[in-house]
mmCIF file of C-alpha atoms in Angstrom:
data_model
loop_
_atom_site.group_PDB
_atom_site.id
_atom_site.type_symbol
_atom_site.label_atom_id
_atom_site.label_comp_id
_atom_site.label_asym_id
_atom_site.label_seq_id
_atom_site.Cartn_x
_atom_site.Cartn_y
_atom_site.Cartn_z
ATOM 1 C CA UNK A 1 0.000 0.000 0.000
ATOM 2 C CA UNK A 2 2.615 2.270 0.810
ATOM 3 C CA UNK A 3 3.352 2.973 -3.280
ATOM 4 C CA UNK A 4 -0.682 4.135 -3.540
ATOM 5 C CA UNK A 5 0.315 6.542 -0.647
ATOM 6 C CA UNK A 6 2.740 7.981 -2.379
ATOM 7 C CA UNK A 7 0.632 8.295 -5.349
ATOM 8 C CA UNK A 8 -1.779 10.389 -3.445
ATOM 9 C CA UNK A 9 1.014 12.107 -1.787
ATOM 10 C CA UNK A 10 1.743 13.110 -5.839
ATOM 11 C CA UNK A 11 -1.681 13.473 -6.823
ATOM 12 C CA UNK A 12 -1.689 16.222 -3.981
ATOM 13 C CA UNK A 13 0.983 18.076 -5.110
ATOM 14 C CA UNK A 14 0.621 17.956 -8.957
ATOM 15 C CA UNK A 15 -3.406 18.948 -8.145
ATOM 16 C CA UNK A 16 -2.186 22.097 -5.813
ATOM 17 C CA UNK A 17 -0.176 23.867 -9.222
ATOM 18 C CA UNK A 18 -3.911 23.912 -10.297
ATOM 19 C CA UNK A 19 -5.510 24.892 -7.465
ATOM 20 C CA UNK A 20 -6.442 28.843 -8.274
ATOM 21 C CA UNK A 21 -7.824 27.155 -11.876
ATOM 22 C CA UNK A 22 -10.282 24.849 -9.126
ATOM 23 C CA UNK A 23 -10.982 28.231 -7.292
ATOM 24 C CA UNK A 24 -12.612 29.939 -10.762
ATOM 25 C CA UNK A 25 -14.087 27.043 -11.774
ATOM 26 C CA UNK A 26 -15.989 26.531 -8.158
ATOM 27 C CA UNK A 27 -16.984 30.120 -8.289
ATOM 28 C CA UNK A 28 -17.971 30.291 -11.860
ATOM 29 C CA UNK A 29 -19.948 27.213 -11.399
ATOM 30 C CA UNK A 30 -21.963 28.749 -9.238
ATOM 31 C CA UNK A 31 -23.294 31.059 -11.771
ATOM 32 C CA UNK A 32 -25.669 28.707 -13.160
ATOM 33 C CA UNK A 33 -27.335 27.651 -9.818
ATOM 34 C CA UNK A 34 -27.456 31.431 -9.596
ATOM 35 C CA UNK A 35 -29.754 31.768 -12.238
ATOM 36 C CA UNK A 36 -31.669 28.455 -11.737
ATOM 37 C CA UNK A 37 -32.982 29.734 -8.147
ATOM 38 C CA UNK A 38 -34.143 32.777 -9.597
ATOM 39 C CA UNK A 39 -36.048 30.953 -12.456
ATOM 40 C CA UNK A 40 -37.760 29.071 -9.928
ATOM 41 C CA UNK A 41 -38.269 32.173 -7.928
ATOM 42 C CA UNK A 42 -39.757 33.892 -10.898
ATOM 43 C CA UNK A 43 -42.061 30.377 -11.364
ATOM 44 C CA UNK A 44 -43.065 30.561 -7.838
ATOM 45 C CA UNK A 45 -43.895 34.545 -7.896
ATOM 46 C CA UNK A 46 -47.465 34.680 -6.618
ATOM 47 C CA UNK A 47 -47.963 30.923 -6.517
ATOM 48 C CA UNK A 48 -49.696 30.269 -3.486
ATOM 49 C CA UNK A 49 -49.715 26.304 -3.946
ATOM 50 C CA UNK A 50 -46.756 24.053 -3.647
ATOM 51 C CA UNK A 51 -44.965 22.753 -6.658
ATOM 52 C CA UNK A 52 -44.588 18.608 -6.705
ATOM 53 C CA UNK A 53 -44.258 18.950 -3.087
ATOM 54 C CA UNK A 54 -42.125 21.576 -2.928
ATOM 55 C CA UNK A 55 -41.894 25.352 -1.786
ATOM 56 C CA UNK A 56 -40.014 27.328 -2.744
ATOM 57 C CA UNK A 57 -37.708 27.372 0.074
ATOM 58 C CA UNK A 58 -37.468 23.305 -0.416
ATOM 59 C CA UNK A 59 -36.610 24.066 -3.924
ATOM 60 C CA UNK A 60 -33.861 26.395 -3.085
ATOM 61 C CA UNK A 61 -32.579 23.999 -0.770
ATOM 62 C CA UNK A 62 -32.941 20.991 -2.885
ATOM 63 C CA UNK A 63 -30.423 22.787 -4.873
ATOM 64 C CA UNK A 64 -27.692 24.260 -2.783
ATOM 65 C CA UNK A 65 -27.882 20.676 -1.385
ATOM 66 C CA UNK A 66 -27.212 19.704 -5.424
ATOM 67 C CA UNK A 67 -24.575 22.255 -5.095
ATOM 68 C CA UNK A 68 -22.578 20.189 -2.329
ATOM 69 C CA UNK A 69 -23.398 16.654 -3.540
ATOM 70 C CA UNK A 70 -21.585 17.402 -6.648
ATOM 71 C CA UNK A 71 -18.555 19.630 -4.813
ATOM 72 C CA UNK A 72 -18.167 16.308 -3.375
ATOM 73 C CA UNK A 73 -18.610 13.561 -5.513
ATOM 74 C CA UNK A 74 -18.462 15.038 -9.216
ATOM 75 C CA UNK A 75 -15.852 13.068 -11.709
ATOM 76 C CA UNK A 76 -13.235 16.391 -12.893
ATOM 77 C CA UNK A 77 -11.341 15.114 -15.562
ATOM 78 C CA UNK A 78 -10.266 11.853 -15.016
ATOM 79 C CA UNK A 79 -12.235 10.102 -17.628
ATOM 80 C CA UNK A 80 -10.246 12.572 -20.199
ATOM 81 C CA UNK A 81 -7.363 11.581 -18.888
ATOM 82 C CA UNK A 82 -7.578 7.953 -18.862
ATOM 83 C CA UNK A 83 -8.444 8.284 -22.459
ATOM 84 C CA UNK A 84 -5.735 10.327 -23.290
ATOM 85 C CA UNK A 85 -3.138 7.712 -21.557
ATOM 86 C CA UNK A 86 -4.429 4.683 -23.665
ATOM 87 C CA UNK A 87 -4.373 7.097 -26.195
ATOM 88 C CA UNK A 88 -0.961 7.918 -26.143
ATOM 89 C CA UNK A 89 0.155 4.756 -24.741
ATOM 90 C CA UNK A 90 1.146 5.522 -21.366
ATOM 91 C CA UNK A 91 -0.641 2.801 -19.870
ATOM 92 C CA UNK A 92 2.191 0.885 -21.101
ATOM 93 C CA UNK A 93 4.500 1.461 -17.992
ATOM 94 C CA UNK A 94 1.612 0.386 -15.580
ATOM 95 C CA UNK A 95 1.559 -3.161 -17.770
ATOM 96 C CA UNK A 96 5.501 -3.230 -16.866
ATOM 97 C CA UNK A 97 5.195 -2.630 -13.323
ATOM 98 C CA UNK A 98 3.473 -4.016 -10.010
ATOM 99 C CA UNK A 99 1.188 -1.167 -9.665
ATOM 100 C CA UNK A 100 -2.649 -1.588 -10.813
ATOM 101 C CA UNK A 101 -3.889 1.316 -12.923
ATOM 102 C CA UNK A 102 -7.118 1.240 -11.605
ATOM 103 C CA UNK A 103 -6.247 1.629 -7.950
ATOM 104 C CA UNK A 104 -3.381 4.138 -9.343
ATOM 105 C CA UNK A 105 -6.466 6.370 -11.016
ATOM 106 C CA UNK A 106 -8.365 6.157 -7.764
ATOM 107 C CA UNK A 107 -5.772 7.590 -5.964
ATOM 108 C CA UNK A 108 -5.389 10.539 -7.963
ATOM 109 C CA UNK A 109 -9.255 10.788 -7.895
ATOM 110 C CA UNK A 110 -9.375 10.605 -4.205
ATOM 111 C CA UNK A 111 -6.517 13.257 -4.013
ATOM 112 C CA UNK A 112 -8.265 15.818 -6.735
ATOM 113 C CA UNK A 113 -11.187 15.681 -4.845
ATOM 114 C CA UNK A 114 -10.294 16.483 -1.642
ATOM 115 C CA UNK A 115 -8.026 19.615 -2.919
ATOM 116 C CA UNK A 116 -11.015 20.436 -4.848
ATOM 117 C CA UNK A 117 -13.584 20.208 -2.033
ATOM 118 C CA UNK A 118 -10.770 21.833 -0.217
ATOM 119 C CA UNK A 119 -10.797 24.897 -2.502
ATOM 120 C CA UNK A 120 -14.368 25.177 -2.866
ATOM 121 C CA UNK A 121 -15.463 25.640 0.500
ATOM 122 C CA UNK A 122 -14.479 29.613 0.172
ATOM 123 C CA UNK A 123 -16.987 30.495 -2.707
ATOM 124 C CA UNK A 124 -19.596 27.298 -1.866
ATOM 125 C CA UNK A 125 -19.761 28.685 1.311
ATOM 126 C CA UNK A 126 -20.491 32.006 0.795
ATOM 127 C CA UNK A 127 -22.934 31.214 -1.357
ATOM 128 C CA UNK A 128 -24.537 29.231 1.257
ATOM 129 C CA UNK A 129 -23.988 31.687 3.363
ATOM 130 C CA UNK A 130 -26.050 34.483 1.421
ATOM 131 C CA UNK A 131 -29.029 32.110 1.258
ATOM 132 C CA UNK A 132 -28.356 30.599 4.560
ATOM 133 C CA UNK A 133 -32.182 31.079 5.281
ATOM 134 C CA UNK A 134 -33.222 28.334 2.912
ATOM 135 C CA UNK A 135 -30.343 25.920 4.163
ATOM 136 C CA UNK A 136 -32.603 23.364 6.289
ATOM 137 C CA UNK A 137 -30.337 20.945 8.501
ATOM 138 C CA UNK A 138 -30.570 17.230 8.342
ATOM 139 C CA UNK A 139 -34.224 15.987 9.050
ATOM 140 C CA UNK A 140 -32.484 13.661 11.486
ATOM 141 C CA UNK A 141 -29.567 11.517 13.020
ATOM 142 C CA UNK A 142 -30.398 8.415 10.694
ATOM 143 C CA UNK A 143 -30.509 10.885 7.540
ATOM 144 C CA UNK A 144 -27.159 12.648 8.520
ATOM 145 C CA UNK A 145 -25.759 8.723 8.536
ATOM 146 C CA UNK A 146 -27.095 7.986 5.606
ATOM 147 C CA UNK A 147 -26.408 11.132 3.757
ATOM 148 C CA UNK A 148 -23.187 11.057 4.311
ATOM 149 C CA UNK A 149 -23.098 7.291 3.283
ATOM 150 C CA UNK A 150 -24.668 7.270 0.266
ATOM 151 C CA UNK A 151 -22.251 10.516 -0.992
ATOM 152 C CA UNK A 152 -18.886 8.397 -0.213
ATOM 153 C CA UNK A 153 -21.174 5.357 -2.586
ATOM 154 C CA UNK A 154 -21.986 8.058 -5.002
ATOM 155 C CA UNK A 155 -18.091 9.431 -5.612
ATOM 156 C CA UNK A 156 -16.619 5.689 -5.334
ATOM 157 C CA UNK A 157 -19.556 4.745 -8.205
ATOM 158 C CA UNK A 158 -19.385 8.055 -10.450
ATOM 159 C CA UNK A 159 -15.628 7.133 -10.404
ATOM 160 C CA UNK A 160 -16.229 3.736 -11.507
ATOM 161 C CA UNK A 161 -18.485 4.417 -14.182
ATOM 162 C CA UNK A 162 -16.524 7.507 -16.140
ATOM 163 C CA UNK A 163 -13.349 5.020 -15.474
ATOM 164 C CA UNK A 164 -15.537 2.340 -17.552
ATOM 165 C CA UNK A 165 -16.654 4.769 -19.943
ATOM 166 C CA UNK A 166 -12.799 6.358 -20.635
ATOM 167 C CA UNK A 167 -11.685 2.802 -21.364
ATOM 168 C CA UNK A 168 -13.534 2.931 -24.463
ATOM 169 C CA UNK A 169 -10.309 4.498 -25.824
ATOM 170 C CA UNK A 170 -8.976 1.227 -26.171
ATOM 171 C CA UNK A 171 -11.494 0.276 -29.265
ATOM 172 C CA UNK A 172 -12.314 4.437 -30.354
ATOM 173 C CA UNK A 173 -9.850 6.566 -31.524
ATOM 174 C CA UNK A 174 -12.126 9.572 -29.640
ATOM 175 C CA UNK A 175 -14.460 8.853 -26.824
ATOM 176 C CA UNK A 176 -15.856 12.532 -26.261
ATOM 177 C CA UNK A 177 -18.686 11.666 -27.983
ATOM 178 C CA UNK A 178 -19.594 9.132 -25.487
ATOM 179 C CA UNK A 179 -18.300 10.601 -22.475
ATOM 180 C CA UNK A 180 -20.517 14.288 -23.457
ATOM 181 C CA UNK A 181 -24.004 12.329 -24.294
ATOM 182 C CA UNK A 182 -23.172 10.279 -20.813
ATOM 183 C CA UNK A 183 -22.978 13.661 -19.080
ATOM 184 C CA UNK A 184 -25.985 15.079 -20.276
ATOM 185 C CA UNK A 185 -27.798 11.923 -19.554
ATOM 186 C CA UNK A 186 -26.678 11.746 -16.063
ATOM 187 C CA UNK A 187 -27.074 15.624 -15.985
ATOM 188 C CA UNK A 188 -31.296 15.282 -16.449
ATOM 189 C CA UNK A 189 -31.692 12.122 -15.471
ATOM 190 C CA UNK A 190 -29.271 12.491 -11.791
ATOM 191 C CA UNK A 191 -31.350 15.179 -10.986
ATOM 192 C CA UNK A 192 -29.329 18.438 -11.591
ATOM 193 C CA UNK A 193 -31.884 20.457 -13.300
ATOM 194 C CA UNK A 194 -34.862 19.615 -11.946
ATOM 195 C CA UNK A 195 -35.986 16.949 -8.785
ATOM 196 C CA UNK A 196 -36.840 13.828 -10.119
ATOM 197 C CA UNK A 197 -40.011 13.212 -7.866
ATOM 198 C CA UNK A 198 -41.922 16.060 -9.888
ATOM 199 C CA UNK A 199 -42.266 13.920 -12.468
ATOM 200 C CA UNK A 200 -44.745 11.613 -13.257
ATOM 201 C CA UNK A 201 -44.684 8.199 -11.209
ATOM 202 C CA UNK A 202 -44.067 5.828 -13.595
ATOM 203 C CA UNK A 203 -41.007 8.289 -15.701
ATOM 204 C CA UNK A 204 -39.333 8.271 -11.929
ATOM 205 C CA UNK A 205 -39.676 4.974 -11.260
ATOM 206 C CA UNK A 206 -38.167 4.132 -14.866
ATOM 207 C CA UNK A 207 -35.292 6.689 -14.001
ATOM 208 C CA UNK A 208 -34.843 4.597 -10.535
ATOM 209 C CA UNK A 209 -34.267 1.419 -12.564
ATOM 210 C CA UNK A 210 -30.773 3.317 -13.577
ATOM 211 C CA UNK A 211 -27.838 4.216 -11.924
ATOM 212 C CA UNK A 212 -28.273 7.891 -12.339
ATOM 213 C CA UNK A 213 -30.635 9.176 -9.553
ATOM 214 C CA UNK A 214 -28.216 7.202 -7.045
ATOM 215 C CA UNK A 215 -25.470 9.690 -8.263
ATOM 216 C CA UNK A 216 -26.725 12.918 -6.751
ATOM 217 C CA UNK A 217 -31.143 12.800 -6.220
ATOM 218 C CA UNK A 218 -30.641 9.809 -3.820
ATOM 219 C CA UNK A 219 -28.239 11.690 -1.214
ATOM 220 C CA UNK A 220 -29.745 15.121 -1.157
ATOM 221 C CA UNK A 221 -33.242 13.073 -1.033
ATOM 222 C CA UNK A 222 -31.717 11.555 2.166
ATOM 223 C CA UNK A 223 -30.531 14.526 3.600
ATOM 224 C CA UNK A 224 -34.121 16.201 3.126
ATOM 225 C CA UNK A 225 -35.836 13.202 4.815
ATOM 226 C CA UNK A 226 -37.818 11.813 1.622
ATOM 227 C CA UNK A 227 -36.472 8.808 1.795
ATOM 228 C CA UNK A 228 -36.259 7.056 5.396
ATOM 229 C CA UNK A 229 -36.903 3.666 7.037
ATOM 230 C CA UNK A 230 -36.460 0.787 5.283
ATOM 231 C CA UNK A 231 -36.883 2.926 2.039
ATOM 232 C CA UNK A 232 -33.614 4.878 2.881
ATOM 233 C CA UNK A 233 -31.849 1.167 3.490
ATOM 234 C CA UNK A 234 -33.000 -0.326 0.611
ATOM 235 C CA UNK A 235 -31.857 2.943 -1.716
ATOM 236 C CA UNK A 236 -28.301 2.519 -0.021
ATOM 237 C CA UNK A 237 -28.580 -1.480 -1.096
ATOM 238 C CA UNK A 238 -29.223 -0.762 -4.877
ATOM 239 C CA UNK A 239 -26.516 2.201 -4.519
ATOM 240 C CA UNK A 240 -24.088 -0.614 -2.983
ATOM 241 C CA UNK A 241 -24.920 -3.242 -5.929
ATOM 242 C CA UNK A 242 -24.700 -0.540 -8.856
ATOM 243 C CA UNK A 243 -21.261 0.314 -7.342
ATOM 244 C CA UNK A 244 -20.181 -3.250 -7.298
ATOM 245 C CA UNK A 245 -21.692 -3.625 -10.851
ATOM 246 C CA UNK A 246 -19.704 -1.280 -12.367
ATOM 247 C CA UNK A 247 -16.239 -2.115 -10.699
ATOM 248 C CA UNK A 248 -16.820 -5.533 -11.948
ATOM 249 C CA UNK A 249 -17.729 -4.047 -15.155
ATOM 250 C CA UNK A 250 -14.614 -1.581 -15.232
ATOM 251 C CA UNK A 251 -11.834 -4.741 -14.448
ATOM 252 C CA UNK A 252 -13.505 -6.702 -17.214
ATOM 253 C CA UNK A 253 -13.449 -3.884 -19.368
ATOM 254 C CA UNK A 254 -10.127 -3.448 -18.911
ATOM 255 C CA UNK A 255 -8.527 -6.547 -19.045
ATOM 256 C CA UNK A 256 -10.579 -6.950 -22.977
ATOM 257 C CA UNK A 257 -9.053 -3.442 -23.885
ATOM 258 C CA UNK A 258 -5.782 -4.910 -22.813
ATOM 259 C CA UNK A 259 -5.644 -7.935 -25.359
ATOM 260 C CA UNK A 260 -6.387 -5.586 -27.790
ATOM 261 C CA UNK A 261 -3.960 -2.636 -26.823
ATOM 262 C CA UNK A 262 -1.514 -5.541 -26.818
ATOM 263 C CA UNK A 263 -2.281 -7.008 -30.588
ATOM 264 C CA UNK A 264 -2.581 -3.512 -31.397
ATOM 265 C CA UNK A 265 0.828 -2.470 -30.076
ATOM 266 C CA UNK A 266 2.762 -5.130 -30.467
#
């Protein structure tokens, strides 16, 4: 274990040259929740009823919650850059040495986003911080737990499934295709725009059937107390397997792309 430490130890330092480039991109991130809570503001100006369930102080905190889920968990650019190193063949060293390139990208993960979480807390927070009247805490003990649970699942399985999606490289010449139509998926269907439970029933439950809503809707869902009791156990379950499935799905992946990076290259 002690070379992995050392490759977070690296991933620290090489993410730090970057870090005031982390800074903008936290702040100017921002300006797009910015003008989503004043859309909703606008929709809610002189509605008296509630909107799928929501006011519109639980819509403004659905998405500051949205806002830390993703500080937290979000992919930055790994998947580009494990394209780019079976791209350019630099995966060939790892195939040479007693290091796996899976736990090796993990590392560097893990290290980016901590510096980036790190970093973002100054312009997150004042955000927060501005609207700190719509902030609700936890609805309880259990949901803290689980929360904070299902957002270490939620980073280990977004990893996991841009990792898969990057290793695509091996059999495209150019994978940003696939990696930009993933994004948007995930982007409506994770529930970034919009929460999922104001749609109709039987659209959310189809959404549910797909690793999406477990990327960012399930956590701030458990942090707002929708989903509790055996519900909240059972979402954490189908988080767990969909994590699983895609690390089995990633090695498998990986070792196929290797037979052919190996005909390939000789």
């Amino acid at each position: 274990m002690r070379k992995y430490w050392h490759v977070i130890k690296i991933g620290f330092e090489n993410t730090l040259v970057y870090r005031v480039n982390f800074l903008l991109r936290a702040g100017f991130g921002l300006i797009p929740l910015l003008a989503t809570i004043y859309l909703w503001q606008t929709v809610y100006r002189g509605q008296t009823s509630l909107v799928g369930g929501y006011s519109l102080g639980g819509m403004i905190s659905y998405y500051l919650l949205v806002t830390v889920v993703d500080t937290l968990t979000a992919v930055n650019e790994d998947d580009w850059q494990i394209a780019a190193d079976i791209k350019d063949g630099n995966i060939s060293q790892f195939l040479l040495k007693p290091i796996d390139y899976l736990t090796y990208r993990l590392c560097l993960f893990l290290s980016g986003k901590i510096i980036f979480t790190v970093v973002s807390l100054a312009p997150v927070g004042i955000f927060i911080f501005c609207l700190r009247q719509y902030m609700v805490a936890p609805a309880g003990g259990w949901a803290l737990a689980g929360f904070l649970l299902s957002i270490m699942l939620a980073a280990f399985l977004q990893f996991f499934m841009s990792y898969t999606m990057a290793l695509l490289a091996f059999w495209l010449l150019e994978v940003s295709t696939v990696i930009f139509m993933a994004f948007a998926f995930e982007y409506l269907a994770g529930g970034h725009v919009f929460p999922l439970n104001i749609l109709p029933p039987a659209l959310e439950a189809a959404l549910n059937c797909t690793p999406f809503p477990y990327l960012l809707f399930f956590p701030v869902s458990v942090y707002l107390g929708q989903v509790q009791g055996a519900a909240l156990w059972r979402g954490i379950g189908i988080q767990a397997a969909w994590l699983v499935f895609f690390y089995l799905l990633a090695r498998w992946v990986w070792h196929r792309g290797i037979r052919k990076y190996s005909a390939v290259g000789g």
